Amino acid sequence: MADGQAVVDAVRSKMISTLEASHCEVSDLSDGCGAKLDMIVVSAKFDGMSLIDRQRAVHEALEEEMKTIHALTMKCKTPAQWEKMQSAS
């Protein structure tokens, strides 16, 4: 069984290094084992990409980590979309 915080840290680090995420929130929803994650990723690399292509990019970046993650929900936003969301709340 994986350590949930280690999985969260690895996923966050991978999003920053691979997708150059300007903002990344990762939450472990699996009671500490790291098998079920919820994530918000903000990256300029998402500009011009469809939602499915953004999700594919995340899955490709997390290829190794996905071997231990059983469920991943994600919101993939561009910096402009993220800014708009923040100003609306």
PDB file of C-alpha atoms in Angstrom:
ATOM      1  CA  MET A   1       0.000   0.000   0.000  1.00  0.00           C
ATOM      2  CA  ALA A   2       1.388   3.397  -0.998  1.00  0.00           C
ATOM      3  CA  ASP A   3       1.767   6.329   1.376  1.00  0.00           C
ATOM      4  CA  GLY A   4      -0.925   8.826   0.409  1.00  0.00           C
ATOM      5  CA  GLN A   5       1.154  11.942   1.050  1.00  0.00           C
ATOM      6  CA  ALA A   6       4.038  10.556  -1.012  1.00  0.00           C
ATOM      7  CA  VAL A   7       1.648   9.922  -3.928  1.00  0.00           C
ATOM      8  CA  VAL A   8       0.157  13.423  -3.595  1.00  0.00           C
ATOM      9  CA  ASP A   9       3.638  14.987  -3.539  1.00  0.00           C
ATOM     10  CA  ALA A  10       4.799  12.918  -6.535  1.00  0.00           C
ATOM     11  CA  VAL A  11       1.722  13.851  -8.577  1.00  0.00           C
ATOM     12  CA  ARG A  12       2.045  17.548  -7.730  1.00  0.00           C
ATOM     13  CA  SER A  13       5.747  17.520  -8.580  1.00  0.00           C
ATOM     14  CA  LYS A  14       5.107  15.744 -11.890  1.00  0.00           C
ATOM     15  CA  MET A  15       2.426  18.292 -12.897  1.00  0.00           C
ATOM     16  CA  ILE A  16       4.788  21.175 -12.169  1.00  0.00           C
ATOM     17  CA  SER A  17       7.771  19.646 -13.960  1.00  0.00           C
ATOM     18  CA  THR A  18       6.009  18.046 -16.931  1.00  0.00           C
ATOM     19  CA  LEU A  19       3.077  20.350 -17.630  1.00  0.00           C
ATOM     20  CA  GLU A  20       4.674  23.470 -16.131  1.00  0.00           C
ATOM     21  CA  ALA A  21       1.633  23.880 -13.895  1.00  0.00           C
ATOM     22  CA  SER A  22       1.348  27.355 -12.411  1.00  0.00           C
ATOM     23  CA  HIS A  23      -1.114  26.002  -9.843  1.00  0.00           C
ATOM     24  CA  CYS A  24      -1.735  22.439  -8.731  1.00  0.00           C
ATOM     25  CA  GLU A  25      -3.932  21.157  -5.917  1.00  0.00           C
ATOM     26  CA  VAL A  26      -3.975  17.434  -5.201  1.00  0.00           C
ATOM     27  CA  SER A  27      -6.195  15.875  -2.536  1.00  0.00           C
ATOM     28  CA  ASP A  28      -6.056  12.276  -1.327  1.00  0.00           C
ATOM     29  CA  LEU A  29      -9.647  11.026  -1.016  1.00  0.00           C
ATOM     30  CA  SER A  30      -8.654   7.447  -0.179  1.00  0.00           C
ATOM     31  CA  ASP A  31      -8.167   7.596   3.590  1.00  0.00           C
ATOM     32  CA  GLY A  32      -4.408   7.918   3.272  1.00  0.00           C
ATOM     33  CA  CYS A  33      -3.315   5.304   0.734  1.00  0.00           C
ATOM     34  CA  GLY A  34      -3.185   7.626  -2.291  1.00  0.00           C
ATOM     35  CA  ALA A  35      -5.293   5.406  -4.561  1.00  0.00           C
ATOM     36  CA  LYS A  36      -8.097   7.967  -5.074  1.00  0.00           C
ATOM     37  CA  LEU A  37      -7.127  11.540  -5.928  1.00  0.00           C
ATOM     38  CA  ASP A  38      -8.867  14.776  -6.802  1.00  0.00           C
ATOM     39  CA  MET A  39      -6.792  17.368  -8.642  1.00  0.00           C
ATOM     40  CA  ILE A  40      -6.897  20.874 -10.070  1.00  0.00           C
ATOM     41  CA  VAL A  41      -4.149  21.643 -12.581  1.00  0.00           C
ATOM     42  CA  VAL A  42      -3.571  25.046 -14.166  1.00  0.00           C
ATOM     43  CA  SER A  43      -1.150  25.186 -17.084  1.00  0.00           C
ATOM     44  CA  ALA A  44      -0.517  27.455 -20.041  1.00  0.00           C
ATOM     45  CA  LYS A  45       0.203  24.244 -21.972  1.00  0.00           C
ATOM     46  CA  PHE A  46      -3.569  23.647 -21.940  1.00  0.00           C
ATOM     47  CA  ASP A  47      -4.179  26.724 -24.137  1.00  0.00           C
ATOM     48  CA  GLY A  48      -5.835  25.606 -27.363  1.00  0.00           C
ATOM     49  CA  MET A  49      -6.351  22.021 -26.142  1.00  0.00           C
ATOM     50  CA  SER A  50      -9.738  20.358 -25.842  1.00  0.00           C
ATOM     51  CA  LEU A  51     -10.786  19.055 -22.430  1.00  0.00           C
ATOM     52  CA  ILE A  52     -10.108  15.446 -23.441  1.00  0.00           C
ATOM     53  CA  ASP A  53      -6.639  16.377 -24.747  1.00  0.00           C
ATOM     54  CA  ARG A  54      -5.878  18.106 -21.437  1.00  0.00           C
ATOM     55  CA  GLN A  55      -6.894  14.999 -19.538  1.00  0.00           C
ATOM     56  CA  ARG A  56      -4.825  12.817 -21.860  1.00  0.00           C
ATOM     57  CA  ALA A  57      -1.811  15.053 -21.238  1.00  0.00           C
ATOM     58  CA  VAL A  58      -2.254  14.608 -17.485  1.00  0.00           C
ATOM     59  CA  HIS A  59      -2.615  10.836 -17.813  1.00  0.00           C
ATOM     60  CA  GLU A  60       0.487  10.664 -20.035  1.00  0.00           C
ATOM     61  CA  ALA A  61       2.485  12.726 -17.549  1.00  0.00           C
ATOM     62  CA  LEU A  62       1.353  10.431 -14.721  1.00  0.00           C
ATOM     63  CA  GLU A  63       1.899   7.159 -16.570  1.00  0.00           C
ATOM     64  CA  GLU A  64       4.075   5.674 -13.815  1.00  0.00           C
ATOM     65  CA  GLU A  65       1.976   7.035 -10.938  1.00  0.00           C
ATOM     66  CA  MET A  66      -1.261   5.724 -12.511  1.00  0.00           C
ATOM     67  CA  LYS A  67      -0.062   2.189 -11.756  1.00  0.00           C
ATOM     68  CA  THR A  68      -0.999   2.773  -8.099  1.00  0.00           C
ATOM     69  CA  ILE A  69      -3.824   5.313  -8.546  1.00  0.00           C
ATOM     70  CA  HIS A  70      -7.219   3.672  -8.992  1.00  0.00           C
ATOM     71  CA  ALA A  71      -9.358   6.804  -9.321  1.00  0.00           C
ATOM     72  CA  LEU A  72      -8.415  10.289 -10.473  1.00  0.00           C
ATOM     73  CA  THR A  73     -10.771  13.202 -10.895  1.00  0.00           C
ATOM     74  CA  MET A  74      -9.322  16.346 -12.381  1.00  0.00           C
ATOM     75  CA  LYS A  75     -10.051  19.858 -13.438  1.00  0.00           C
ATOM     76  CA  CYS A  76      -7.619  21.059 -16.114  1.00  0.00           C
ATOM     77  CA  LYS A  77      -7.675  24.830 -16.589  1.00  0.00           C
ATOM     78  CA  THR A  78      -5.723  27.437 -18.499  1.00  0.00           C
ATOM     79  CA  PRO A  79      -4.401  30.381 -16.471  1.00  0.00           C
ATOM     80  CA  ALA A  80      -7.157  32.608 -17.936  1.00  0.00           C
ATOM     81  CA  GLN A  81      -9.870  30.109 -16.973  1.00  0.00           C
ATOM     82  CA  TRP A  82      -8.414  29.753 -13.474  1.00  0.00           C
ATOM     83  CA  GLU A  83      -8.266  33.525 -13.007  1.00  0.00           C
ATOM     84  CA  LYS A  84     -11.887  33.827 -14.100  1.00  0.00           C
ATOM     85  CA  MET A  85     -12.912  31.082 -11.647  1.00  0.00           C
ATOM     86  CA  GLN A  86     -11.065  32.811  -8.802  1.00  0.00           C
ATOM     87  CA  SER A  87     -12.603  36.200  -9.486  1.00  0.00           C
ATOM     88  CA  ALA A  88     -16.098  34.644  -9.614  1.00  0.00           C
ATOM     89  CA  SER A  89     -15.770  33.096  -6.152  1.00  0.00           C
TER      90      SER A  89
END
